[in-house]
Amino acid sequence: MHAWPASEVPALPGKGRDLQIHDTATGRLVTLEPGPVARIYVCGITPYDATHMGHAATYNAFDLVQRVWLDTKRQVHYVQNVTDVDDPLLERAERDGVDWVALAEKETALFREDMTALRMLPPQDYIGAVEAIPGIVPLVERLRDAGAAYELEGDIYFSVEADPDFGKVSGLDAAAMRLLSAERGGDPDRVGKKNPLDPMLWMAAREGEPSWDGGSLGRGRPGWHIECVAIALDHLGMGFDVQGGGSDLAFPHHEMGASHAQVLTGEFPMAKAYVHAGMVALHGEKMSKSKGNLVFVSKLRRDGVDPAAIRLSLLAHHYRADWEWTDQVLEDAVARLDRWRAAVSRPDGPPAEALVEEIRAALANDLDAPAALAAVDRWAAFQQEQGGTDEGAPGVVSRAVDALLGVAL
Ligand code: 5CA
Ligand code: ZN
């Protein structure tokens, strides 16, 4: 699949710092020291509805990860998937009487537009579940042949007991896992499973549903977790730097993915840091396609909201916080954007070097974007109140805000 065009990342004077970030698996901050090419996998959308502010907030967090790495003069290998076949997509297509392929294509196209408008850097590999099937089938066969998978009425399940490290990503107890499994795409109550938590690797073809040739697995379609494992291992290999997503993916999705990879390769962990963004809510409840309490990026854009203001709305919240979208959040961002643009519109101003270092330090410290915004606010206020004589300082600030925060002033 093709991704979307990259916005230019201006080069800055000096060099950024190594990123310290919260790893869900250890519950601690870890300092990542990637090689010359940092490797990141971020779980992509299930394209049955438009991009909402929750999605945008999560992708914003991982865009910052990339920007910090780029500022350390590393390259970044970024992989993202599109879950372009799964139950919720098929259900929505059925409900609306539309073709599921056309629905997925339409929503993926809109996602690309939203990501472009928000200046989110694109993945080098943007891979759909459907196109990944030829790589998924042999992995499921290997898991089955290793005794880590079993068949139930034609469907193939992964046995969580095959992984000695199962549970290490989310750190949840069995009761919590069972609850979340039922909420998030699992089927803990299905009779005949060895362990209620066992996730499906391959679903045998169902009447009226799309299916693909699965070799010795028979016709069917892939389970959700193996999709991301196959794509990540194929494009990044084991032991990459960050696996990212919203906090709702820690269990079961990233837990199961780590287990699949562990059994396949004998290594743990698949990612050096499991990084999770907080949930954005609307009217007190998590924004979600299934509940329909949504604020869409594309709707705001159509209403004439500057994408830079949308981005500033996201950046005003720490990525790990759960927060609520309100009109006030956007109004504050619009006002901030105006202040910043006024401040950089003059040819000279207060020195910029210290500010660039403050932004770098804030982001390197577990992506503390609110602290970075506060630093720019202080510079802009100084410029407004007293001005300065450093020629070109506003240009440096403008480039730093673009390169490190993805905001075009
Ligand atoms: N296709 C799978 C991942 S492989 C999936 O979860 N798709 S999704 O469309 O449901 O979500 C895409 C990303 O947005 C995920 O990382 C998810 O955790 C995140 N996300 C969904 N809702 C919210 C929300 N309300 N706040 C923050 N992030 C969210
Ligand atoms: Zn995923």
Short mmCIF file of C-alpha atoms and ligand atoms in Angstrom, two decimals, residues 41-48 52-59 62 81-83 86 224 227-228 244-249 253-254 277-281 285-289, ligand 1:
data_model
loop_
_atom_site.label_atom_id
_atom_site.label_comp_id
_atom_site.label_asym_id
_atom_site.label_seq_id
_atom_site.Cartn_x
_atom_site.Cartn_y
_atom_site.Cartn_z
CA TYR A 41 6.16 -0.19 14.45
CA VAL A 42 2.92 1.66 15.10
CA CYS A 43 -0.41 -0.10 14.88
CA GLY A 44 -2.53 1.47 12.16
CA ILE A 45 -6.25 2.02 11.77
CA THR A 46 -9.05 -0.39 11.10
CA PRO A 47 -10.53 1.65 8.26
CA TYR A 48 -14.27 1.55 8.79
CA HIS A 52 -10.98 10.91 15.07
CA MET A 53 -9.07 12.98 17.61
CA GLY A 54 -8.17 9.84 19.58
CA HIS A 55 -6.42 8.30 16.59
CA ALA A 56 -4.76 11.61 15.80
CA ALA A 57 -3.48 11.94 19.39
CA THR A 58 -1.95 8.47 19.29
CA TYR A 59 -0.26 9.02 15.91
CA PHE A 62 4.68 8.38 17.68
CA ASN A 81 -0.28 -1.54 9.17
CA VAL A 82 -3.86 -1.12 8.03
CA THR A 83 -6.26 -3.73 9.39
CA ASP A 86 -11.51 -7.69 10.33
CA TRP A 224 -5.61 -9.61 14.38
CA GLU A 227 -1.19 -9.63 11.36
CA CYS A 228 0.97 -7.09 13.16
CA GLY A 244 3.34 1.81 19.65
CA GLY A 245 -0.39 2.24 19.93
CA GLY A 246 -3.09 3.51 22.24
CA SER A 247 -3.32 2.10 25.76
CA ASP A 248 -6.26 -0.06 24.66
CA LEU A 249 -3.77 -2.11 22.61
CA HIS A 253 -3.09 -6.93 21.11
CA HIS A 254 0.51 -6.22 22.08
CA ALA A 277 -0.77 6.66 24.40
CA GLY A 278 -3.66 7.67 26.67
CA MET A 279 -7.27 7.65 25.55
CA VAL A 280 -9.06 10.73 24.30
CA ALA A 281 -12.64 11.03 25.46
CA GLU A 285 -16.43 8.43 27.39
CA LYS A 286 -13.52 7.11 25.33
CA MET A 287 -13.92 8.29 21.76
CA SER A 288 -14.63 5.16 19.78
CA LYS A 289 -15.98 4.17 16.42
N1 5CA B 1 -6.06 -1.75 13.55
C1 5CA B 1 -5.92 -1.84 14.97
C2 5CA B 1 -4.47 -1.85 15.40
S1 5CA B 1 -3.53 -3.08 14.61
C3 5CA B 1 -6.67 -0.73 15.69
O1 5CA B 1 -6.66 -0.71 16.90
N2 5CA B 1 -7.28 0.17 14.90
S2 5CA B 1 -8.14 1.40 15.46
O2 5CA B 1 -8.58 2.11 14.28
O3 5CA B 1 -9.15 0.93 16.34
O4 5CA B 1 -7.19 2.31 16.29
C4 5CA B 1 -6.06 2.91 15.70
C5 5CA B 1 -5.17 3.48 16.79
O5 5CA B 1 -5.84 4.55 17.47
C6 5CA B 1 -4.78 2.46 17.88
O6 5CA B 1 -3.45 2.68 18.28
C7 5CA B 1 -5.72 2.79 19.01
O7 5CA B 1 -5.16 2.45 20.27
C8 5CA B 1 -5.84 4.31 18.87
N3 5CA B 1 -7.09 4.84 19.44
C9 5CA B 1 -8.35 4.43 19.20
N4 5CA B 1 -9.25 5.15 19.92
C10 5CA B 1 -8.52 6.05 20.63
C11 5CA B 1 -8.85 7.09 21.58
N5 5CA B 1 -10.11 7.36 21.91
N6 5CA B 1 -7.84 7.81 22.11
C12 5CA B 1 -6.55 7.56 21.76
N7 5CA B 1 -6.17 6.61 20.88
C13 5CA B 1 -7.14 5.86 20.33
#
